[in-house]
Amino acid sequence: ITVSQLSPDSEYSFFVYNYSSKVEQAAPPLSSSKATVWVYGNNKLLNTFYIPTNFKGDTWPVFKIEQGQVVGN
């Protein structure tokens, strides 16, 4: 996902969703995926997020951007 311009008055949220669990009941949980999210800004790495191994559910709230700052959930 690329966001080319951020509004300083807005909040943005980024999620990872396990669509496989809706197609196949036996799909592995999202927590076993070893999902990793890299956040870049101004041509440099700002933050890296790893899914917690104990995460439960199909929707991982990874981070927010508040007032131009990346904030982990």
XYZ file of C-alpha atoms in Angstrom:
73
model
C 0.000 0.000 0.000
C 1.322 3.438 -0.862
C -0.018 6.600 0.701
C 1.424 9.521 -1.207
C 0.067 12.301 0.969
C -1.080 12.253 4.595
C -3.509 14.703 6.105
C -2.092 15.910 9.442
C -5.625 15.986 10.880
C -6.458 12.389 9.925
C -5.780 9.012 11.487
C -4.937 5.995 9.336
C -5.143 2.367 10.456
C -3.473 -0.647 8.850
C -4.756 -4.201 9.330
C -3.812 -7.641 8.034
C -6.773 -9.958 7.480
C -6.681 -13.755 7.150
C -8.937 -14.343 4.150
C -7.948 -18.028 4.016
C -9.894 -18.736 7.192
C -13.127 -17.748 5.431
C -12.491 -20.034 2.454
C -11.209 -23.059 4.339
C -12.148 -23.887 7.927
C -8.911 -25.855 8.395
C -6.734 -22.896 7.357
C -3.861 -22.212 9.757
C -4.316 -19.296 12.159
C -2.922 -15.898 11.242
C -0.502 -16.106 14.177
C 1.313 -19.025 12.520
C 1.879 -17.045 9.322
C 4.938 -15.185 10.612
C 3.443 -12.093 8.952
C 5.789 -9.116 8.833
C 4.936 -5.536 7.887
C 7.625 -3.035 6.920
C 6.707 0.659 7.010
C 8.715 3.033 4.845
C 8.643 6.806 4.675
C 10.934 9.321 3.007
C 12.756 6.432 1.300
C 13.795 4.776 4.568
C 12.538 2.034 6.861
C 10.550 3.577 9.718
C 9.327 0.499 11.541
C 8.914 -3.269 11.335
C 5.983 -5.137 12.870
C 5.794 -8.897 13.466
C 2.570 -10.716 14.201
C 2.580 -11.878 17.830
C 2.835 -15.664 18.134
C -0.035 -15.637 20.632
C -2.332 -13.516 18.420
C -5.949 -14.732 18.304
C -8.371 -13.871 15.528
C -8.447 -13.158 11.816
C -7.764 -9.391 11.829
C -4.407 -8.140 13.091
C -4.408 -4.383 13.844
C -0.792 -3.669 12.884
C -0.343 0.090 13.288
C -1.868 3.543 13.028
C -0.573 6.794 11.662
C -1.551 9.630 13.981
C -0.467 13.198 13.303
C 2.074 11.861 10.814
C 3.635 9.406 13.301
C 3.580 5.603 13.047
C 2.147 4.117 16.259
C 2.092 0.366 16.883
C -1.072 -1.262 18.188
